[in-house]
Short mmCIF file of C-alpha atoms and ligand atoms in Angstrom, two decimals:
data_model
loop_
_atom_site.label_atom_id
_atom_site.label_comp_id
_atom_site.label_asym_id
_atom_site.label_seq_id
_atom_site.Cartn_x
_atom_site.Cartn_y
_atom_site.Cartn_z
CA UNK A 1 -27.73 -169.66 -239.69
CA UNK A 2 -29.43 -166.34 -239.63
CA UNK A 3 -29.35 -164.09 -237.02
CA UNK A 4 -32.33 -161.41 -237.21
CA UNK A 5 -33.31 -159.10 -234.47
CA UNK A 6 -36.62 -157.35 -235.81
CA UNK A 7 -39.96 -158.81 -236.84
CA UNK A 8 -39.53 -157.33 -240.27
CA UNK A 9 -35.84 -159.27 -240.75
CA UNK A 10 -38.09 -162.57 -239.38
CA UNK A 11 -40.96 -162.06 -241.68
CA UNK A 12 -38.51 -161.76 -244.66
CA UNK A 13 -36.41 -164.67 -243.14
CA UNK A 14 -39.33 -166.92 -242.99
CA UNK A 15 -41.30 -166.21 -246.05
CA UNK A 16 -40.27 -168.78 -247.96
CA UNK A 17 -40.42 -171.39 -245.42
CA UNK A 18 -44.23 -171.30 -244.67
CA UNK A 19 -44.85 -174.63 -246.29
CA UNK A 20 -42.59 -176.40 -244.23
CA UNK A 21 -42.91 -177.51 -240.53
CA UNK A 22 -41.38 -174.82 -238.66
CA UNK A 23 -39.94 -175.91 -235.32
CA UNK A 24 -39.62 -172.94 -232.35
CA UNK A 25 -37.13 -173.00 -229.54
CA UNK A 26 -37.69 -170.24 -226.92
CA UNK A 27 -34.81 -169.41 -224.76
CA UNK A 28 -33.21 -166.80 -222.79
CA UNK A 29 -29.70 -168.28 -223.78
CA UNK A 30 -26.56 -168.37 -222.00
CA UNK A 31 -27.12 -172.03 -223.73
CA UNK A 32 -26.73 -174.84 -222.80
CA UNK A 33 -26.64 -179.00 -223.66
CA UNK A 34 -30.39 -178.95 -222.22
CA UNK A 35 -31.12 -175.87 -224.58
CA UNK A 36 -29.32 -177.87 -227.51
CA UNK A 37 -31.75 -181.14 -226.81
CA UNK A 38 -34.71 -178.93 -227.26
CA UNK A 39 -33.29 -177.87 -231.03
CA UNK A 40 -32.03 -181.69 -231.63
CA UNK A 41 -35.47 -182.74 -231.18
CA UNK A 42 -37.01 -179.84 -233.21
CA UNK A 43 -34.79 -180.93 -235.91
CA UNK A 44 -35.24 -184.56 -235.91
CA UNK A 45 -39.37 -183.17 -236.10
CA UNK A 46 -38.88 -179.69 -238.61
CA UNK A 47 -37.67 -179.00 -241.22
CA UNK A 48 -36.68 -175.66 -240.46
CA UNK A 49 -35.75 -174.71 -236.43
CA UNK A 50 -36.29 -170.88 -235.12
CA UNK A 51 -34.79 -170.63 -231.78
CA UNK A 52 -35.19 -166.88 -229.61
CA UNK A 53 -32.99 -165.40 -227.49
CA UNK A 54 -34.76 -162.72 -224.93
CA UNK A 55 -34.32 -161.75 -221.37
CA UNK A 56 -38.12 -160.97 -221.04
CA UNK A 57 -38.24 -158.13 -218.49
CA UNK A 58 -42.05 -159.27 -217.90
CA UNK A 59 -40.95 -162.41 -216.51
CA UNK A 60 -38.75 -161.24 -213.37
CA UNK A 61 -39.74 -159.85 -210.23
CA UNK A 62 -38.46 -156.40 -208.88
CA UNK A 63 -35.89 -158.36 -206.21
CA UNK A 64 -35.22 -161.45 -209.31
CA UNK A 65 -31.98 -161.61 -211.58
CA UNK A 66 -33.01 -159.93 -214.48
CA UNK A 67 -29.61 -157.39 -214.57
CA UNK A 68 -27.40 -160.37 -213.31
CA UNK A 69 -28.78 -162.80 -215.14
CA UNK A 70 -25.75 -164.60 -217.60
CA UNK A 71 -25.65 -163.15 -221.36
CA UNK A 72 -23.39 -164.13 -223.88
CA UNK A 73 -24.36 -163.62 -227.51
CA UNK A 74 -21.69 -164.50 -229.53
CA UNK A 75 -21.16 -167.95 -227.90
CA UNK A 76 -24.72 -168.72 -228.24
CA UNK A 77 -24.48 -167.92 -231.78
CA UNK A 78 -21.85 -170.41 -232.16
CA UNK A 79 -23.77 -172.79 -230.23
CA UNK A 80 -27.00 -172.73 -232.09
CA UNK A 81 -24.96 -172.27 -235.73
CA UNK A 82 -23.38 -176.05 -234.81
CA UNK A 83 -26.27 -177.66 -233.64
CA UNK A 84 -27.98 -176.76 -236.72
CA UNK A 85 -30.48 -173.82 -235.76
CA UNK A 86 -31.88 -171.87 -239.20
CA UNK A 87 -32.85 -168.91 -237.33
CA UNK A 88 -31.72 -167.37 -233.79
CA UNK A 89 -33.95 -164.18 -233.28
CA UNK A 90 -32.95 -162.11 -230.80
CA UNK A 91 -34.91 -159.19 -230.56
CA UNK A 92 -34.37 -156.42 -228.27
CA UNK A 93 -36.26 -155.28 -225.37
CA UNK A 94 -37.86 -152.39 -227.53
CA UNK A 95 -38.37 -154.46 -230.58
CA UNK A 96 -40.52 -156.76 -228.36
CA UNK A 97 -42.46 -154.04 -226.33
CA UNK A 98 -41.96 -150.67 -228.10
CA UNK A 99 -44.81 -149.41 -225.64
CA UNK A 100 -45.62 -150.42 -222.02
CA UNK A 101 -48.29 -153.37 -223.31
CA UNK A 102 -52.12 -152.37 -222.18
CA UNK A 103 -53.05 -155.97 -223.65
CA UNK A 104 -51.61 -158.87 -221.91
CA UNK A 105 -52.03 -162.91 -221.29
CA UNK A 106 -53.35 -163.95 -217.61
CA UNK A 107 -52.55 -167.22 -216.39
CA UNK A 108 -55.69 -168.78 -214.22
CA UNK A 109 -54.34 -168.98 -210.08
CA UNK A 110 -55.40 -172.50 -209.99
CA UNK A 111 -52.61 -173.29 -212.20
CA UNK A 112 -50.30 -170.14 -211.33
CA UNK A 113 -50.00 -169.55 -207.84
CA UNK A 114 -48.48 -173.34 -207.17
CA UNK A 115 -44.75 -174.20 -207.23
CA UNK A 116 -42.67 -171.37 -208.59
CA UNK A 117 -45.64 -169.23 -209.27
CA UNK A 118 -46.37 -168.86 -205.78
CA UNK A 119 -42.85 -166.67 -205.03
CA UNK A 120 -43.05 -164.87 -208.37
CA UNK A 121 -45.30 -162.83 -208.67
CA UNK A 122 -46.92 -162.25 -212.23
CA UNK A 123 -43.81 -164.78 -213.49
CA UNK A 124 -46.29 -167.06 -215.73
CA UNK A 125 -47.89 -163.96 -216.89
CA UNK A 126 -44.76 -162.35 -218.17
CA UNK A 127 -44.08 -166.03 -219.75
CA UNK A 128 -47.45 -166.59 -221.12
CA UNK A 129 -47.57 -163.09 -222.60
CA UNK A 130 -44.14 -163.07 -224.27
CA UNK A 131 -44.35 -166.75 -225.60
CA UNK A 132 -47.84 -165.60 -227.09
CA UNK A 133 -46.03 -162.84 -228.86
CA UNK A 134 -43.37 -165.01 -230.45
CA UNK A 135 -46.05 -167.60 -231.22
CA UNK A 136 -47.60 -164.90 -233.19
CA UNK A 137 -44.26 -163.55 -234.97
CA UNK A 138 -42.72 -166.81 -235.39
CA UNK A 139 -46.14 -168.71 -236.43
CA UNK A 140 -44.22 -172.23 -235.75
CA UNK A 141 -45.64 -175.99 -236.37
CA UNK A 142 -44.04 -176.88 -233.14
CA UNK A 143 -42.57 -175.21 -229.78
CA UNK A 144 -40.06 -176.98 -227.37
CA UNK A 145 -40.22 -176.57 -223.92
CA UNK A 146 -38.06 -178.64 -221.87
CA UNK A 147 -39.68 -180.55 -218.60
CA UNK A 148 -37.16 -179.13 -216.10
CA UNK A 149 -39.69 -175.90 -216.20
CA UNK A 150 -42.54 -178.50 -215.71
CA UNK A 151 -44.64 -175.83 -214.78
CA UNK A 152 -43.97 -174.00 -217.52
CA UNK A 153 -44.39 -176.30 -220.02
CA UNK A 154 -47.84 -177.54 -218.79
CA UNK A 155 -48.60 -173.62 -218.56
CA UNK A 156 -47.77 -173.31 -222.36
CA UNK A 157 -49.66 -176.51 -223.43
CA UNK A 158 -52.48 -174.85 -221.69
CA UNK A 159 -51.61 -171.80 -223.46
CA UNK A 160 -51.64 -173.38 -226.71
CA UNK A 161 -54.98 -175.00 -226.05
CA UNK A 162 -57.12 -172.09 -224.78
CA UNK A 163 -55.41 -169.22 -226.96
CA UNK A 164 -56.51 -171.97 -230.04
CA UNK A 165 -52.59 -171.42 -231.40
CA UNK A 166 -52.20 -174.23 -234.37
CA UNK A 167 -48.92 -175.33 -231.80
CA UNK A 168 -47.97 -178.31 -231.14
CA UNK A 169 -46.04 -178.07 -227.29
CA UNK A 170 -43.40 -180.75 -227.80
CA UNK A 171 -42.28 -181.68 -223.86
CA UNK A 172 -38.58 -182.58 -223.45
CA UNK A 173 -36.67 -184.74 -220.80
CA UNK A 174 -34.38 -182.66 -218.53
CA UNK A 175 -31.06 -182.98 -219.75
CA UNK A 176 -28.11 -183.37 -216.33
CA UNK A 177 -24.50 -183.31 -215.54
CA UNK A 178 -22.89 -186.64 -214.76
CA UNK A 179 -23.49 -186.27 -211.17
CA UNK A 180 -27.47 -185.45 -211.46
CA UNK A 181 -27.45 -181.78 -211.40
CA UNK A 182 -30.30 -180.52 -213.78
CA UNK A 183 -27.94 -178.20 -216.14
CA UNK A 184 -29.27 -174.51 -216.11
CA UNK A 185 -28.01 -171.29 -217.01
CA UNK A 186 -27.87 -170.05 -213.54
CA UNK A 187 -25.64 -172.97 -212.52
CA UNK A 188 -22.30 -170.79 -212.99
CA UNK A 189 -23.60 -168.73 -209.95
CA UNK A 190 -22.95 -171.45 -208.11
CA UNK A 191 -19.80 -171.03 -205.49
CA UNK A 192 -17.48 -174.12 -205.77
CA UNK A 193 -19.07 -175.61 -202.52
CA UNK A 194 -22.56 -174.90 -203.13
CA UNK A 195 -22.19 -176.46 -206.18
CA UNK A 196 -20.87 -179.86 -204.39
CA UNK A 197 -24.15 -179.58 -202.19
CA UNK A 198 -26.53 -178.65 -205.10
CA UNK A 199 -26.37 -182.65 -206.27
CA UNK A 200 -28.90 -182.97 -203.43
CA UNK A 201 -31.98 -181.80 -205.28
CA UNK A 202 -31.04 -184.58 -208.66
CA UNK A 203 -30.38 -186.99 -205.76
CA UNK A 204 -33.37 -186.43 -203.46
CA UNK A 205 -35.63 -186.54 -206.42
CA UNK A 206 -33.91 -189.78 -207.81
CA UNK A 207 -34.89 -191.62 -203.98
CA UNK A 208 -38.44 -190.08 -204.50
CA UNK A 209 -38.86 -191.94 -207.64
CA UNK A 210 -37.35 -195.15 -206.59
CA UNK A 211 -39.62 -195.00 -203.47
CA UNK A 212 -42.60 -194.72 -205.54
CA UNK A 213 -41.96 -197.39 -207.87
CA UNK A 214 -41.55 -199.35 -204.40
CA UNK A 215 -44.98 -197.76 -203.20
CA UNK A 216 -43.03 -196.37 -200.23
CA UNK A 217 -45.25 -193.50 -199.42
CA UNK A 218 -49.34 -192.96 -199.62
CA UNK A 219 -49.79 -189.20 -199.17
CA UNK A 220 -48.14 -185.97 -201.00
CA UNK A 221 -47.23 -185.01 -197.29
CA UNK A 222 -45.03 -188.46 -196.77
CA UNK A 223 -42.94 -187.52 -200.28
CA UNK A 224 -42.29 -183.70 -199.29
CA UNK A 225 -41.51 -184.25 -195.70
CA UNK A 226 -38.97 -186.84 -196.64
CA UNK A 227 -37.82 -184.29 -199.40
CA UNK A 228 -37.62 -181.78 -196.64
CA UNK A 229 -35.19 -183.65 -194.34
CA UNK A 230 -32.49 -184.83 -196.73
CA UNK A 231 -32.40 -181.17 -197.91
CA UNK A 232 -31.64 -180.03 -194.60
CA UNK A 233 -28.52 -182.38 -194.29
CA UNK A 234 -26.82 -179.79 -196.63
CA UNK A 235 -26.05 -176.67 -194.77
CA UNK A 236 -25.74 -174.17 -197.69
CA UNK A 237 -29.11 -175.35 -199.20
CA UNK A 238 -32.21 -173.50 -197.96
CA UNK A 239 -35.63 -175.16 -199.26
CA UNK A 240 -38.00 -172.74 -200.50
CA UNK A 241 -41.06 -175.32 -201.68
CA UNK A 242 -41.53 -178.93 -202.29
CA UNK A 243 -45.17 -179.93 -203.44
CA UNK A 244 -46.54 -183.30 -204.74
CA UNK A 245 -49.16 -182.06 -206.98
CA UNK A 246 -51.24 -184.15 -210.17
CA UNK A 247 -49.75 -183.38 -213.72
CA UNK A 248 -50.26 -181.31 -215.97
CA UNK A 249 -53.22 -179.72 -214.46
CA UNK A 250 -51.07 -178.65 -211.27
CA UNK A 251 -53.85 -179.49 -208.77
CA UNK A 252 -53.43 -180.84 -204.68
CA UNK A 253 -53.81 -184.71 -204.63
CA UNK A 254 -54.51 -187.55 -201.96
CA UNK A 255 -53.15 -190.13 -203.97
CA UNK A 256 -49.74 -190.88 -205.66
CA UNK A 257 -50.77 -194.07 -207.79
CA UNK A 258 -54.12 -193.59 -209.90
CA UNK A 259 -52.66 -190.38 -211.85
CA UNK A 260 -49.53 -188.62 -212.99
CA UNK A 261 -47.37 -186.82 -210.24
CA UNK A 262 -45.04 -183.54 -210.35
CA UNK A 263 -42.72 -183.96 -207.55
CA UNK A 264 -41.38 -180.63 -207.77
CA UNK A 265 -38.62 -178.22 -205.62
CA UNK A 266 -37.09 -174.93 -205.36
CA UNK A 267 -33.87 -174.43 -203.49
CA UNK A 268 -31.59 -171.55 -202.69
CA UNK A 269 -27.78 -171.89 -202.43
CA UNK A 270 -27.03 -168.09 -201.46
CA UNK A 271 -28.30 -166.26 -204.02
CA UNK A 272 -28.64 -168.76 -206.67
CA UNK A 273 -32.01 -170.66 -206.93
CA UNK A 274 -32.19 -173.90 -208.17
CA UNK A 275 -35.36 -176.23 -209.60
CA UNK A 276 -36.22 -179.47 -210.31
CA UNK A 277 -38.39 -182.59 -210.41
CA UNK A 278 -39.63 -185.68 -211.43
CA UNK A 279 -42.91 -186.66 -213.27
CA UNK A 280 -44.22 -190.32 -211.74
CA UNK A 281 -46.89 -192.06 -213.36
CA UNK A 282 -47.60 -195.96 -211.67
CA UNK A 283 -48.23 -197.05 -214.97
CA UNK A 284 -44.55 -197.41 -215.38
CA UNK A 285 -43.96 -194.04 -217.13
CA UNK A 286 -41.72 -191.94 -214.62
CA UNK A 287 -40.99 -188.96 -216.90
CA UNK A 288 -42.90 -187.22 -220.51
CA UNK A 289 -42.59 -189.90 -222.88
CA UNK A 290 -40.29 -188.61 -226.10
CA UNK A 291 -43.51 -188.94 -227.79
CA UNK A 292 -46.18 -187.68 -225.52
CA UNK A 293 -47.29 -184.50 -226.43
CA UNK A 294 -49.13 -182.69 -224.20
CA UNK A 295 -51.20 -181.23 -226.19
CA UNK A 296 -51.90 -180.58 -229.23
CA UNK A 297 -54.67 -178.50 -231.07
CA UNK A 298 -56.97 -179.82 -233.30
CA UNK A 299 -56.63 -179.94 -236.79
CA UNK A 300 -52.71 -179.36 -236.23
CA UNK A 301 -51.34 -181.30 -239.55
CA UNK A 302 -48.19 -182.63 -238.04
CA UNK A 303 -49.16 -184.91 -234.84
CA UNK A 304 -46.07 -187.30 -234.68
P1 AMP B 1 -34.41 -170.85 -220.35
O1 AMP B 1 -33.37 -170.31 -221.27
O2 AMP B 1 -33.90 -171.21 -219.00
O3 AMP B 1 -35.67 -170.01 -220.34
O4 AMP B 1 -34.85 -172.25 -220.97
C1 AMP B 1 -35.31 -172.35 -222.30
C2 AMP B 1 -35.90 -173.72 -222.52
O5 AMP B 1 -34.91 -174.71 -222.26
C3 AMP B 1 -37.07 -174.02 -221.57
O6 AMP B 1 -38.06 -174.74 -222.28
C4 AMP B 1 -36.43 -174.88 -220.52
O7 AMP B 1 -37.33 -175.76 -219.89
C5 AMP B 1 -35.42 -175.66 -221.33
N1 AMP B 1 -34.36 -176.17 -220.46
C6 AMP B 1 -33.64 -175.48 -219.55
N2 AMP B 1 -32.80 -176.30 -218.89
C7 AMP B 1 -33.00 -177.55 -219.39
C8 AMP B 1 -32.45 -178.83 -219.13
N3 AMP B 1 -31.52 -179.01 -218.20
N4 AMP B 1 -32.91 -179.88 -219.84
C9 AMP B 1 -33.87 -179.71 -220.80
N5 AMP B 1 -34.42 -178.53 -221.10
C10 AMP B 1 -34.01 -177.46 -220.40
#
């Protein structure tokens, strides 16, 4: 595995690997086993598997975690080397912006200013802008983007789609610890206790899926107020949204059967904020099929 930090070392890197079907991880590290699914599945797919590491500044809010939030390059390295990643970029902040950027990508409100988008402000701008960059350096086949950032990912298919990048967004299944907890890197924040209590979100969702496969609830309103009170049984855990909302185009719904769902929540324990859902569809599909991409452009040679 290389490890190149400039767009020069990546262009030389990748030169002789045009012809084959590049597959793009983009992270912010501190890896983990749900970071390492994404490049398992881009090498099952690629031939060749680029994964970045970058704190994008654009991304975090003023009051967000951007100084705090976990680094640690060397064990990523080691992390990525073993699971078989070709390339780990890692660019620095000034590599990435060496001026203030006057050009940048604008997510549309309608799909922006739901879910997380609504208490981070600009956040999907920052992402769309510095995923469009690495799109552009990296020129992959095929980007992984794993469906615990549901938002996110249907933000990047869209992305994909309207910015006409030959990209292939490849959604992957959220990857958990044994007792539920989506992993994420800003799971070691959690204190020892808060961690206990955090199962609540994995297990909440988990009785709002069984519930709709039993057609338990008719409205969006039924789901999140239900969501709402077995948060509340955990003192450390402060709810900051739950929505119901169709997927991927992120709009307000009346009904929970005729379409896909996003059942979707944001939680603070302390500091520490914590997300997760569930995708629902009544046609028996209850999460992104391993095979279901989003959405692919045209004329993009390598459709599985
Ligand atoms: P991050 O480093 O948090 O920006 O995440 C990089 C990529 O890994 C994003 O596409 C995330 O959705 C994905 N990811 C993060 N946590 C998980 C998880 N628990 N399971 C699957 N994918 C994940």
């Amino acid at each position: 595995m290389e490890l190149v930090e400039t767009v020069q070392e990546l262009n030389h890197v990748l030169r002789n690997h045009r012809n084959s079907i590049i597959g793009f991880v983009p992270t912010m590290g501190y890896l983990h086993e749900g970071h390492l699914s994404l490049v398992k599945k881009a090498k099952k797919e690629c031939d060749f598997v680029v994964m970045s590491i970058f704190v994008n500044p654009l991304q975090f809010g003023p009051n967000e975690d951007l100084e705090r939030y976990p680094r640690d390059l060397e064990r990523d390295f080691d992390l990525a080397r073993q699971a078989g990643v070709h390339v780990l970029y890692h660019p620095s902040i000034k590599e990435m912006y060496p001026n203030e950027p006057l050009v940048t990508t604008t997510v549309s409100e309608s799909i922006s200013k739901v879910l997380c988008g609504k208490y981070r402000e600009s956040h999907f701008d920052g992402v769309a802008t510095v995923v469009a960059k690495l799109f552009n350096q990296i020129k992959p086949n095929r980007a992984y983007f794993g469906q615990k950032d549901a938002q996110q990912l249907a933000i990047m298919a869209q992305l994909a789609k309207d910015l006409s990048f030959q990209i292939a967004v490849v959604p992957c299944e959220t990857v958990r610890e044994e007792d539920g907890l989506a992993l994420s890197s800003r799971n070691v924040y959690l204190l020892e206790e808060e961690r206990k209590q955090a199962v609540i979100l994995s297990q909440t969702l988990s009785e709002v899926k069984s519930g709709l496969i039993a057609r338990k609830w008719q409205t969006p309103d039924e789901i999140n107020n239900f969501v709402r009170d077995r948060i509340s049984t955990k003192p450390l855990a402060k709810l900051q949204y739950i929505e119901t909302l169709s997927y991927p185009d992120l709009q307000s719904t009346t009904s929970l059967y005729d379409k896909q769902i996003l059942v979707a929540l944001a939680v603070f324990f302390g500091k520490t904020r914590l997300i997760d859902n569930i995708l629902f569809s009544a046609e028996g599909e209850s999460h992104v099929s391993n095979n279901d991409e989003i959405q692919i452009t045209s004329g993009n040679r390598y459709r599985s």
